[in-house]
Coordinates of C-alpha atoms (C1' of nucleotides) in Angstrom, one line a residue:
Chain Q
M1 CA 46.6 43.8 0.9
H2 CA 47.2 45.8 4.0
L3 CA 50.4 47.7 4.3
D4 CA 51.7 49.9 7.1
L5 CA 54.2 52.8 6.9
T6 CA 56.1 51.0 9.7
D7 CA 56.2 48.0 7.4
L8 CA 57.7 50.0 4.6
R9 CA 60.3 51.7 6.8
L10 CA 61.3 48.4 8.4
F11 CA 61.6 46.7 5.0
L12 CA 63.8 49.5 3.8
L13 CA 66.0 49.4 6.9
V14 CA 66.2 45.6 6.7
A15 CA 67.2 45.7 3.1
E16 CA 69.9 48.3 3.8
A17 CA 71.2 46.5 6.8
G18 CA 71.2 43.2 5.0
S19 CA 69.7 41.3 7.9
I20 CA 66.5 41.3 9.9
T21 CA 68.5 41.6 13.1
G22 CA 70.2 44.8 11.9
G23 CA 67.0 46.3 10.4
A24 CA 65.0 45.6 13.5
D25 CA 67.7 47.3 15.5
R26 CA 67.7 50.4 13.4
A27 CA 64.0 50.5 13.4
G28 CA 63.9 50.3 17.1
L29 CA 61.9 47.1 17.1
A30 CA 62.5 43.7 18.7
L31 CA 63.8 41.1 16.4
A32 CA 60.6 39.1 16.9
S33 CA 58.4 41.9 15.9
A34 CA 60.4 42.7 12.8
S35 CA 60.3 39.1 11.8
A36 CA 56.6 38.9 12.3
R37 CA 56.0 42.1 10.4
L38 CA 58.0 40.9 7.4
R39 CA 56.3 37.6 7.4
G40 CA 53.0 39.3 7.5
M41 CA 53.9 41.4 4.5
E42 CA 54.9 38.4 2.5
D43 CA 51.7 36.6 3.5
Q44 CA 49.7 39.6 2.4
A45 CA 51.5 39.9 -0.9
G46 CA 51.4 36.1 -1.4
L47 CA 55.1 36.0 -2.4
A48 CA 58.6 36.1 -1.0
L49 CA 60.1 39.6 -0.6
L50 CA 63.2 38.5 1.1
E51 CA 65.5 35.7 0.4
R52 CA 66.6 34.2 3.6
G53 CA 70.2 33.3 3.5
R54 CA 72.6 31.8 6.0
R55 CA 74.2 35.1 6.6
G56 CA 71.3 37.5 6.4
V57 CA 68.7 38.4 3.9
T58 CA 68.5 39.9 0.4
P59 CA 65.5 41.2 -1.4
T60 CA 63.9 39.2 -4.1
P61 CA 63.0 40.9 -7.4
A62 CA 59.5 41.7 -5.9
G63 CA 61.2 43.0 -2.8
R64 CA 63.4 45.3 -4.9
A65 CA 60.3 46.6 -6.6
L66 CA 58.8 47.2 -3.2
L67 CA 61.9 49.0 -2.2
V68 CA 61.5 51.6 -4.9
H69 CA 58.0 52.4 -3.9
A70 CA 58.8 52.3 -0.2
R71 CA 61.6 54.8 -0.7
T72 CA 59.5 57.3 -2.7
M73 CA 56.6 57.0 -0.2
L74 CA 58.8 57.6 2.8
A75 CA 60.4 60.5 1.0
Q76 CA 57.0 61.9 0.4
L77 CA 56.1 61.4 4.0
D78 CA 59.2 63.3 5.0
R79 CA 58.3 66.2 2.8
L80 CA 54.8 66.1 4.3
R81 CA 56.2 66.2 7.8
G82 CA 58.5 69.0 6.8
E83 CA 55.7 71.1 5.4
M84 CA 53.5 70.5 8.4
G85 CA 56.4 71.6 10.5
E86 CA 56.6 74.8 8.5
F87 CA 53.0 75.5 9.1
A88 CA 53.3 74.7 12.8
A89 CA 56.4 77.0 13.1
G90 CA 54.6 79.7 11.3
L91 CA 56.9 79.7 8.3
R92 CA 54.0 78.9 6.2
G93 CA 50.5 79.9 6.8
H94 CA 47.5 82.1 6.3
V95 CA 46.1 85.1 8.0
R96 CA 42.8 86.7 7.8
L97 CA 42.9 90.5 8.2
L98 CA 39.8 92.6 8.5
A99 CA 39.9 96.3 7.9
N100 CA 37.7 99.3 7.2
T101 CA 37.6 100.7 3.7
A102 CA 40.1 103.4 4.2
A103 CA 42.7 101.0 5.5
S104 CA 42.1 98.3 3.1
T105 CA 42.1 100.5 0.0
E106 CA 44.7 103.1 0.9
I107 CA 47.1 102.0 3.6
L108 CA 47.2 98.2 3.5
P109 CA 48.0 97.4 -0.1
D110 CA 51.5 98.9 0.1
L111 CA 52.1 97.4 3.5
L112 CA 50.9 94.0 2.5
A113 CA 53.0 94.1 -0.7
G114 CA 56.1 94.5 1.5
F115 CA 55.0 91.8 3.8
L116 CA 54.2 89.3 1.1
A117 CA 57.5 89.9 -0.6
A118 CA 59.3 89.4 2.7
N119 CA 57.3 86.3 3.6
P120 CA 56.8 84.3 0.4
S121 CA 55.2 81.4 2.2
L122 CA 52.5 83.4 4.1
D123 CA 49.2 84.1 2.6
V124 CA 47.0 87.1 3.6
E125 CA 43.3 87.4 3.1
L126 CA 42.1 91.0 3.4
Q127 CA 38.5 91.7 3.8
D128 CA 36.6 95.0 4.0
R129 CA 34.3 95.5 7.0
T130 CA 32.9 98.4 9.1
S131 CA 34.9 99.0 12.2
P132 CA 32.2 97.6 14.5
A133 CA 32.1 94.5 12.4
V134 CA 35.8 94.2 12.5
A135 CA 35.9 94.5 16.3
Q136 CA 33.1 92.0 16.7
A137 CA 34.7 89.4 14.4
V138 CA 38.1 89.7 16.1
A139 CA 36.5 89.5 19.5
E140 CA 34.7 86.3 18.7
G141 CA 37.7 84.8 17.1
S142 CA 36.5 84.5 13.5
A143 CA 39.5 86.6 12.4
E144 CA 42.9 87.0 14.2
L145 CA 43.7 90.5 13.2
G146 CA 41.7 93.6 12.5
I147 CA 42.0 97.3 11.7
A148 CA 39.2 99.3 13.3
A149 CA 38.5 103.0 13.9
D150 CA 38.1 104.1 17.5
H151 CA 34.4 104.4 17.4
A152 CA 34.1 100.7 17.5
D153 CA 33.6 98.7 20.7
F154 CA 37.0 97.5 21.9
S155 CA 35.9 95.5 24.8
G156 CA 37.6 92.1 24.8
L157 CA 40.2 93.4 22.4
E158 CA 43.8 94.3 22.7
R159 CA 44.6 97.4 20.6
H160 CA 47.7 99.1 19.2
F161 CA 47.6 102.4 17.5
F162 CA 48.0 102.0 13.8
R163 CA 47.4 105.2 11.7
D164 CA 45.4 108.4 11.8
D165 CA 42.8 108.6 9.2
R166 CA 40.4 111.4 8.2
L167 CA 37.3 111.4 6.0
V168 CA 36.8 114.3 3.7
L169 CA 34.1 115.5 1.4
V170 CA 35.4 115.7 -2.2
T171 CA 33.7 117.9 -4.7
P172 CA 34.3 119.1 -8.2
P173 CA 36.6 122.1 -8.4
G174 CA 34.0 124.8 -8.8
H175 CA 31.5 123.4 -6.4
P176 CA 29.9 125.9 -3.9
L177 CA 31.1 123.9 -0.9
A178 CA 34.7 123.8 -2.2
G179 CA 37.0 125.9 -0.1
R180 CA 35.0 125.6 3.0
G181 CA 36.8 124.3 6.1
A182 CA 35.3 122.2 8.9
L183 CA 32.0 121.5 7.2
P184 CA 29.4 119.8 9.3
F185 CA 28.2 116.7 7.5
A186 CA 24.6 117.6 8.2
E187 CA 25.0 120.7 6.0
C188 CA 25.7 118.7 2.8
L189 CA 23.0 116.1 3.0
A190 CA 21.2 117.8 0.2
E191 CA 24.0 117.2 -2.2
E192 CA 23.9 114.4 -4.7
F193 CA 26.2 111.7 -3.6
I194 CA 28.4 109.1 -5.3
G195 CA 28.9 106.0 -3.2
L196 CA 30.8 102.8 -3.2
A197 CA 29.1 99.7 -4.5
G198 CA 28.0 96.7 -2.4
D199 CA 28.4 96.3 1.3
T200 CA 31.5 98.3 1.4
A201 CA 32.4 99.4 4.9
L202 CA 32.8 103.0 4.1
H203 CA 29.5 103.2 2.3
L204 CA 27.6 101.6 5.2
H205 CA 29.5 103.9 7.5
V206 CA 28.5 107.1 5.8
L207 CA 24.9 105.9 5.3
G208 CA 24.7 105.2 9.0
H209 CA 25.7 108.8 9.9
A210 CA 23.3 110.2 7.3
Q211 CA 20.5 108.2 8.9
R212 CA 21.5 109.4 12.3
A213 CA 21.3 113.0 11.0
G214 CA 17.7 112.2 10.1
R215 CA 17.9 112.3 6.4
P216 CA 18.6 109.7 3.7
L217 CA 21.4 110.5 1.2
R218 CA 20.5 111.0 -2.4
M219 CA 22.7 108.5 -4.2
R220 CA 23.2 109.3 -7.8
A221 CA 25.5 106.4 -8.4
R222 CA 27.3 103.6 -6.7
V223 CA 30.5 102.3 -8.3
E224 CA 33.3 100.0 -7.5
G225 CA 36.4 101.4 -5.8
V226 CA 37.3 104.7 -4.3
D227 CA 39.1 105.7 -7.5
G228 CA 35.9 105.1 -9.4
V229 CA 34.0 107.4 -7.1
C230 CA 36.7 110.1 -7.4
R231 CA 36.7 109.8 -11.2
I232 CA 33.0 110.5 -11.4
V233 CA 33.2 113.4 -9.0
S234 CA 36.0 114.9 -11.0
Q235 CA 33.7 114.8 -14.0
G236 CA 31.6 117.3 -12.1
V237 CA 28.9 115.0 -11.0
G238 CA 28.0 114.8 -7.3
V239 CA 30.1 114.8 -4.2
A240 CA 31.5 111.9 -2.0
V241 CA 32.9 111.1 1.4
V242 CA 36.3 109.4 1.0
P243 CA 39.5 109.0 3.0
E244 CA 41.7 112.0 2.9
R245 CA 44.5 109.8 1.6
S246 CA 42.4 108.9 -1.4
A247 CA 41.5 112.5 -2.1
A248 CA 45.1 113.4 -2.1
R249 CA 45.7 111.4 -5.2
W250 CA 43.2 113.5 -7.1
P251 CA 44.5 117.1 -7.2
A252 CA 41.7 118.1 -9.6
L253 CA 39.2 117.5 -6.7
A254 CA 38.5 119.9 -3.9
A255 CA 38.7 118.2 -0.5
V256 CA 36.6 119.7 2.3
R257 CA 37.3 118.8 5.9
L258 CA 34.3 117.5 7.8
A259 CA 33.7 119.0 11.2
D260 CA 32.1 115.9 12.7
P261 CA 34.1 113.9 15.2
W262 CA 33.5 110.6 13.4
A263 CA 35.4 112.0 10.4
E264 CA 38.5 112.2 12.4
R265 CA 39.5 108.7 13.5
R266 CA 42.4 106.8 14.9
L267 CA 42.8 103.4 13.4
H268 CA 43.9 100.6 15.7
L269 CA 45.3 97.1 15.0
V270 CA 43.2 94.8 17.2
T271 CA 43.6 91.3 18.4
R272 CA 41.6 89.2 20.8
A273 CA 42.5 90.0 24.4
G274 CA 44.5 87.3 26.0
A275 CA 44.7 85.2 22.9
T276 CA 48.2 84.1 21.6
L277 CA 48.4 84.8 18.0
T278 CA 49.4 82.1 15.5
P279 CA 53.0 82.7 14.3
P280 CA 51.9 84.0 10.9
A281 CA 49.5 86.5 12.5
R282 CA 52.2 87.5 14.9
R283 CA 54.5 88.3 12.0
L284 CA 51.9 90.2 10.1
A285 CA 51.0 92.2 13.2
D286 CA 54.6 93.1 13.8
H287 CA 55.0 94.1 10.2
L288 CA 52.0 96.3 10.2
L289 CA 53.0 98.1 13.4
T290 CA 56.7 98.7 12.6
A291 CA 56.7 99.3 8.8
R292 CA 56.4 102.9 7.7
Chain I
M1 CA 54.8 63.3 14.3
H2 CA 53.1 59.9 13.8
L3 CA 51.0 59.4 10.7
D4 CA 49.1 56.5 9.5
L5 CA 48.0 55.6 6.0
T6 CA 44.5 55.2 7.4
D7 CA 44.8 58.7 8.7
L8 CA 45.7 60.0 5.2
R9 CA 42.9 58.1 3.5
L10 CA 40.4 59.2 6.1
F11 CA 41.5 62.8 5.7
L12 CA 41.2 62.6 2.0
L13 CA 37.7 61.1 2.2
V14 CA 36.6 63.6 4.8
A15 CA 37.8 66.5 2.7
E16 CA 36.0 65.1 -0.4
A17 CA 32.8 64.4 1.5
G18 CA 32.9 67.8 3.2
S19 CA 32.0 66.3 6.5
I20 CA 33.5 64.0 9.1
T21 CA 30.3 62.0 9.1
G22 CA 30.4 61.5 5.3
G23 CA 34.1 60.7 5.3
A24 CA 33.9 58.2 8.2
D25 CA 31.1 56.5 6.3
R26 CA 33.1 56.2 3.1
A27 CA 36.1 55.0 5.1
G28 CA 34.0 52.4 6.8
L29 CA 34.7 53.8 10.2
A30 CA 32.4 54.8 13.0
L31 CA 32.0 58.6 13.3
A32 CA 33.6 58.5 16.7
S33 CA 36.7 56.8 15.4
A34 CA 37.1 59.2 12.6
S35 CA 36.7 62.2 14.9
A36 CA 39.3 60.8 17.2
R37 CA 41.7 60.1 14.4
L38 CA 41.4 63.6 12.9
R39 CA 41.8 65.1 16.3
G40 CA 44.9 63.0 16.9
M41 CA 46.4 64.2 13.6
E42 CA 45.8 67.8 14.6
D43 CA 47.3 67.3 18.0
Q44 CA 50.3 65.7 16.5
A45 CA 50.8 68.4 13.9
G46 CA 50.1 71.1 16.5
L47 CA 47.8 72.9 14.2
A48 CA 44.3 72.9 12.8
L49 CA 43.8 70.9 9.6
L50 CA 40.0 71.2 9.4
E51 CA 37.9 74.2 9.9
R52 CA 34.8 73.0 11.8
G53 CA 31.8 74.7 10.3
R54 CA 28.1 74.5 11.1
R55 CA 27.5 72.5 8.1
G56 CA 30.5 70.3 7.9
V57 CA 34.3 70.8 7.6
T58 CA 36.6 72.4 5.2
P59 CA 40.4 72.0 5.1
T60 CA 42.6 74.8 6.4
P61 CA 45.6 75.9 4.3
A62 CA 47.7 73.4 6.2
G63 CA 45.0 70.8 5.5
R64 CA 45.1 71.6 1.8
A65 CA 48.8 71.1 1.8
L66 CA 48.3 67.8 3.6
L67 CA 45.8 66.8 1.0
V68 CA 48.3 67.2 -1.8
H69 CA 50.8 64.9 -0.1
A70 CA 48.1 62.4 1.0
R71 CA 46.9 62.1 -2.6
T72 CA 50.3 61.4 -4.0
M73 CA 51.2 58.9 -1.2
L74 CA 48.0 57.0 -1.7
A75 CA 48.4 56.9 -5.4
Q76 CA 51.9 55.6 -4.9
L77 CA 50.5 53.0 -2.6
D78 CA 48.1 51.9 -5.3
R79 CA 50.9 51.6 -7.8
L80 CA 52.8 49.5 -5.2
R81 CA 49.9 47.2 -4.7
G82 CA 49.4 46.9 -8.4
E83 CA 53.0 45.9 -8.9
M84 CA 52.9 43.4 -6.1
G85 CA 49.8 42.0 -7.6
E86 CA 51.6 41.6 -10.9
F87 CA 54.4 39.7 -9.2
A88 CA 51.9 37.5 -7.4
A89 CA 50.0 36.8 -10.6
G90 CA 53.2 35.9 -12.4
L91 CA 52.9 38.8 -14.8
R92 CA 56.2 40.0 -13.5
G93 CA 58.8 37.9 -12.0
H94 CA 62.1 36.2 -12.1
V95 CA 63.3 32.7 -13.0
R96 CA 66.6 31.1 -12.3
L97 CA 67.5 28.6 -14.9
L98 CA 70.5 26.3 -14.6
A99 CA 72.0 24.6 -17.6
N100 CA 75.1 22.8 -18.6
T101 CA 77.6 24.6 -20.8
A102 CA 76.4 23.3 -24.1
A103 CA 72.8 24.4 -23.5
S104 CA 73.7 27.7 -21.9
T105 CA 76.1 28.8 -24.7
E106 CA 74.6 27.3 -27.8
I107 CA 70.9 26.5 -27.4
L108 CA 69.5 28.8 -24.8
P109 CA 70.6 32.2 -25.9
D110 CA 68.3 32.2 -28.9
L111 CA 65.4 30.6 -27.0
L112 CA 65.7 33.1 -24.2
A113 CA 65.8 36.0 -26.6
G114 CA 62.5 35.0 -28.0
F115 CA 61.1 34.4 -24.5
L116 CA 62.3 37.8 -23.1
A117 CA 60.9 39.6 -26.1
A118 CA 57.5 37.9 -25.6
N119 CA 57.5 38.5 -21.9
P120 CA 59.0 41.9 -21.3
S121 CA 58.2 41.8 -17.6
L122 CA 59.9 38.5 -16.8
D123 CA 63.6 38.3 -16.0
V124 CA 65.7 35.2 -16.4
E125 CA 68.9 34.4 -14.7
L126 CA 70.9 31.7 -16.6
Q127 CA 73.7 30.0 -14.8
D128 CA 76.2 27.5 -16.0
R129 CA 76.5 24.2 -13.9
T130 CA 77.5 20.6 -14.5
S131 CA 74.5 18.4 -15.1
P132 CA 74.8 16.7 -11.7
A133 CA 74.9 20.1 -10.0
V134 CA 71.9 21.2 -12.0
A135 CA 69.9 18.2 -10.9
Q136 CA 70.9 18.6 -7.3
A137 CA 70.1 22.3 -7.2
V138 CA 66.7 21.8 -8.7
A139 CA 65.9 18.8 -6.5
E140 CA 66.6 20.8 -3.4
G141 CA 64.7 23.8 -4.6
S142 CA 67.4 26.4 -5.0
A143 CA 66.4 26.7 -8.6
E144 CA 63.1 26.1 -10.3
L145 CA 64.3 25.0 -13.7
G146 CA 67.3 23.2 -15.0
I147 CA 68.7 21.7 -18.1
A148 CA 70.7 18.5 -17.4
A149 CA 72.2 15.7 -19.4
D150 CA 71.0 12.2 -18.8
H151 CA 74.0 11.1 -16.9
A152 CA 72.8 13.1 -13.9
D153 CA 70.8 11.7 -11.0
F154 CA 67.1 12.4 -11.8
S155 CA 65.7 11.1 -8.6
G156 CA 63.2 13.5 -7.1
L157 CA 62.9 15.3 -10.5
E158 CA 60.4 15.5 -13.2
R159 CA 62.0 15.5 -16.6
H160 CA 61.0 16.5 -20.1
F161 CA 63.2 15.7 -23.1
F162 CA 64.7 18.9 -24.4
R163 CA 67.4 18.4 -27.1
D164 CA 70.0 16.0 -28.2
D165 CA 73.6 17.1 -27.7
R166 CA 76.9 15.6 -28.7
L167 CA 80.4 16.5 -27.6
V168 CA 83.1 16.4 -30.3
L169 CA 86.9 16.8 -30.3
V170 CA 87.9 19.7 -32.5
T171 CA 91.4 19.9 -34.0
P172 CA 93.3 22.0 -36.4
P173 CA 92.7 21.0 -40.0
G174 CA 95.9 19.1 -40.6
H175 CA 96.0 17.4 -37.2
P176 CA 96.7 13.6 -37.2
L177 CA 93.4 12.9 -35.4
A178 CA 91.4 14.8 -37.9
G179 CA 89.2 12.6 -40.1
R180 CA 89.0 9.8 -37.5
G181 CA 85.5 8.7 -36.6
A182 CA 84.3 7.4 -33.2
L183 CA 87.5 8.2 -31.4
P184 CA 87.7 6.9 -27.8
F185 CA 88.5 9.8 -25.5
A186 CA 91.2 7.8 -23.8
E187 CA 93.2 7.8 -27.0
C188 CA 93.6 11.5 -27.2
L189 CA 94.6 12.2 -23.6
A190 CA 98.2 12.8 -24.7
E191 CA 97.1 15.8 -26.8
E192 CA 97.5 19.4 -25.6
F193 CA 94.2 20.8 -24.6
I194 CA 92.5 24.1 -24.6
G195 CA 89.9 24.5 -22.0
L196 CA 87.2 26.9 -20.7
A197 CA 88.1 29.2 -17.9
G198 CA 86.7 29.2 -14.4
D199 CA 84.3 26.6 -13.0
T200 CA 82.6 26.2 -16.3
A201 CA 80.5 23.1 -16.4
L202 CA 81.9 21.7 -19.6
H203 CA 85.4 22.1 -18.3
L204 CA 84.7 20.3 -15.1
H205 CA 82.9 17.6 -17.0
V206 CA 85.7 16.9 -19.4
L207 CA 88.2 17.0 -16.6
G208 CA 86.2 14.5 -14.6
H209 CA 86.2 12.0 -17.5
A210 CA 90.0 12.4 -18.0
Q211 CA 90.5 11.7 -14.4
R212 CA 88.3 8.7 -14.6
A213 CA 90.5 7.5 -17.5
G214 CA 93.4 7.7 -15.1
R215 CA 95.3 10.5 -16.6
P216 CA 95.3 14.3 -16.1
L217 CA 94.8 16.5 -19.1
R218 CA 97.6 18.7 -20.3
M219 CA 96.0 22.1 -20.4
R220 CA 97.9 24.6 -22.5
A221 CA 95.4 27.4 -22.0
R222 CA 92.0 28.1 -20.5
V223 CA 90.0 30.9 -22.0
E224 CA 86.6 32.5 -21.7
G225 CA 83.9 31.2 -24.0
V226 CA 83.6 28.3 -26.3
D227 CA 84.3 30.6 -29.2
G228 CA 87.6 31.6 -27.6
V229 CA 88.6 28.0 -27.3
C230 CA 87.7 27.3 -31.0
R231 CA 89.6 30.4 -32.1
I232 CA 92.8 29.2 -30.5
V233 CA 92.5 25.7 -31.8
S234 CA 91.9 27.1 -35.3
Q235 CA 95.2 28.8 -35.0
G236 CA 96.8 25.3 -34.8
V237 CA 97.4 25.2 -31.1
G238 CA 96.0 22.2 -29.2
V239 CA 92.6 20.4 -29.3
A240 CA 89.4 20.8 -27.3
V241 CA 86.2 19.1 -26.4
V242 CA 83.2 21.3 -27.3
P243 CA 79.5 20.8 -28.2
E244 CA 79.0 19.7 -31.8
R245 CA 76.7 22.7 -32.3
S246 CA 79.6 25.0 -31.5
A247 CA 82.0 23.2 -33.7
A248 CA 79.6 23.5 -36.6
R249 CA 80.1 27.2 -36.6
W250 CA 83.9 26.8 -37.3
P251 CA 84.2 25.2 -40.7
A252 CA 87.9 25.6 -40.5
L253 CA 88.1 23.1 -37.7
A254 CA 88.0 19.4 -37.9
A255 CA 85.4 17.8 -35.7
V256 CA 86.0 14.3 -34.5
R257 CA 83.2 12.2 -32.9
L258 CA 84.0 10.7 -29.6
A259 CA 83.2 7.0 -29.1
D260 CA 82.4 7.4 -25.4
P261 CA 78.8 7.1 -24.3
W262 CA 79.1 10.3 -22.2
A263 CA 79.8 12.3 -25.3
E264 CA 76.3 11.4 -26.6
R265 CA 73.7 12.9 -24.4
R266 CA 70.1 13.8 -24.1
L267 CA 69.4 17.1 -22.5
H268 CA 66.3 17.2 -20.2
L269 CA 64.4 20.1 -18.8
V270 CA 64.0 19.2 -15.1
T271 CA 61.8 20.5 -12.3
R272 CA 61.3 19.4 -8.8
A273 CA 58.9 16.4 -8.6
G274 CA 55.5 17.4 -7.2
A275 CA 56.3 21.0 -6.9
T276 CA 54.0 23.5 -8.6
L277 CA 56.0 26.0 -10.6
T278 CA 55.6 29.7 -10.1
P279 CA 53.8 31.3 -13.0
P280 CA 56.9 32.8 -14.5
A281 CA 58.8 29.5 -14.3
R282 CA 55.8 27.8 -15.8
R283 CA 55.8 30.1 -18.8
L284 CA 59.5 29.7 -19.3
A285 CA 59.3 25.9 -19.2
D286 CA 56.5 26.0 -21.7
H287 CA 58.4 28.2 -24.0
L288 CA 61.6 26.1 -23.8
L289 CA 59.7 22.9 -24.6
T290 CA 57.5 24.2 -27.4
A291 CA 59.8 26.7 -29.2
R292 CA 61.9 25.4 -32.1
Chain N
dA1 C1' 8.4 79.7 20.4
dG2 C1' 9.4 75.2 20.2
dC3 C1' 11.1 71.2 18.0
dC4 C1' 13.6 68.1 14.9
dA5 C1' 17.8 67.3 11.9
dG6 C1' 22.4 67.3 10.9
dG7 C1' 27.0 67.6 12.6
dC8 C1' 30.8 67.1 15.9
dT9 C1' 32.7 65.6 20.4
dT10 C1' 33.2 62.8 24.6
dC11 C1' 32.8 58.6 27.3
dG12 C1' 33.5 53.8 28.7
dG13 C1' 34.1 49.2 27.6
dA14 C1' 35.1 45.4 24.2
dT15 C1' 38.4 43.9 20.8
dA16 C1' 42.6 43.5 17.9
dT17 C1' 46.9 44.7 16.9
dT18 C1' 51.4 45.0 18.2
dA19 C1' 55.4 44.5 20.9
dC20 C1' 58.5 42.0 23.7
dG21 C1' 61.6 38.4 26.0
dA22 C1' 62.8 33.8 26.0
dA23 C1' 63.5 29.6 23.9
dG24 C1' 64.6 26.8 19.8
dG25 C1' 66.6 25.5 15.3
dC26 C1' 70.0 26.0 11.8
dT27 C1' 74.6 26.9 9.8
dG28 C1' 79.3 28.0 9.6
dC29 C1' 83.6 28.4 12.1
dA30 C1' 87.2 27.8 15.6
Chain S
dT1 C1' 82.4 20.0 20.1
dG2 C1' 81.3 24.4 21.4
dC3 C1' 80.3 29.1 20.0
dA4 C1' 78.3 32.8 17.5
dG5 C1' 75.2 34.8 14.2
dC6 C1' 70.7 34.8 12.3
dC7 C1' 66.0 33.7 11.9
dT8 C1' 61.5 31.7 13.8
dT9 C1' 58.0 30.5 17.1
dC10 C1' 55.5 31.0 21.5
dG11 C1' 52.9 33.1 25.3
dT12 C1' 51.9 37.1 27.5
dA13 C1' 51.3 42.0 28.4
dA14 C1' 50.6 46.6 26.7
dT15 C1' 48.7 49.4 23.6
dA16 C1' 45.9 51.2 20.1
dT17 C1' 41.6 51.1 17.8
dC18 C1' 37.0 50.6 17.3
dC19 C1' 32.3 51.1 18.4
dG20 C1' 27.6 52.6 20.3
dA21 C1' 25.4 55.8 23.2
dA22 C1' 24.8 60.1 25.0
dG23 C1' 25.6 65.1 24.9
dC24 C1' 26.1 69.8 22.8
dC25 C1' 25.3 73.2 19.4
dT26 C1' 23.2 75.5 15.4
dG27 C1' 19.9 76.2 11.8
dG28 C1' 15.6 75.4 9.7
dC29 C1' 10.9 74.0 10.0
dT30 C1' 6.3 73.9 12.0

DNA sequence: AGCCAGGCTTCGGATATTACGAAGGCTGCA
DNA sequence: TGCAGCCTTCGTAATATCCGAAGCCTGGCT
């Protein structure tokens, strides 16, 4: 039995109007078309749905049963349309945001909390990437928004200053390096390091600079989360490179500035150049750039 | 935004299959058609519903929302089809049964109770008509089943004996006519009568015979229901013509047989000659003829 | 390095569905 | 008897839908 949404709508309107003429009119159909559709429905069902009277039509019991279903289906369709409309208007949606470790662990959580609370129907997916990977992903369109440090390649991207960020070396309180200022990273390569687990952006980043300095880092441990790293260091084991913001939460640790230029970085919110953002991404970008 | 049930089904199948190719296959569509449909849906909605990957497609958040609605709508459609099927198969339905007053007030209620209990999905509509009107309505198809007395015109009808029925004159206990046997109706036209209200078949029937006897009945009151009539007569006011079965329930009343042939009648279940009954009507007819 | 395999899109033509206006039949009413 | 309201049927035109073939792209296999 083939049924059409137009059939259902027509049947509903006809039943409400009490005549095929009236229903066809409301449905914006010619009388002939309406009549043919209704006849088709009855043929398909193999039973009468409308009782043809002299002064219009009234639904048969089967027709009344059909009406119930038709109403719920059409209501469901309305809800569907409404929801799609919300998506299209950006009231509902989903944004993928890529950021380096410093931003994604220290800065963004608070900002996102505010955003999510203010936009209950928007979902955000935050992923941790090195700045170059962020820039590349946004440039080729696999993410709409990114937070990248300025050492990345910004060609093809539009950038807006986001935050300053600084990497520091944290050491246990009594450590020989503690108290030094503007320490060149090369001078601490002999230390035992604690790193982040997995493919964490910060871990890859530090590793890269160690390699560039010509010497592999001695990694005593790799753990989940910047706080995990700091906890270990605060126990007196090893040193680590972490965002200054993270170190600030651990007063028991000594934080030593790094002299290298890559440790001082400006974070930028990047989008693909020339691309118009989807409404949800637009809102998130606005929020990230304006909220304090 | 125009949407099609085929669209919804296709989208569902595509999402389940994980690829347009697979979904088109399950939907019985050519790949090209499926692709065009999906594209059309996205154009209409103004947003992406499927994320095209290298190895198939996955729904976007909007697509997932659509899936939810699609599933419920299609489920609703299935229920609808099922219900229509029940109607078509006669598992659900509606029968209009016409009967004269005696049958509809005294005999049918009990029988229908049993039928309705045994067939919870069948509805019965019982209407009160004079026997000639019953016969005519059934003959011309405006009702499928009827119960008519044998003085009606049975041409074009198929009839099956149903019950014997007799009309009696009920009087208050001490009434002069009480105790008479085989009283000609013509001899009691001078009495004061109590009748049924409205266009009740029995009322019209008795009225007709009085007219044929050349004298209008003196109607003291017309009330609802045979029991109402009997109650009044039992108070000592007037007399009435009622089915013998009704009179039997009032031992306080005297019931006098009428000598006229029209007072003795055989009730028949009638259907239109040559017409095949709808399944619900068939069941009701069977029940009426076999139940005791 | 080159070559299938799997997946999606586009293209052009055949086919079916759908819509429409006009004409016709029926009934009730003035 | 004529008119008005309502439904159906008919023939035609527009529209939507479908399909197979060809093309593009990516990833894996040889």
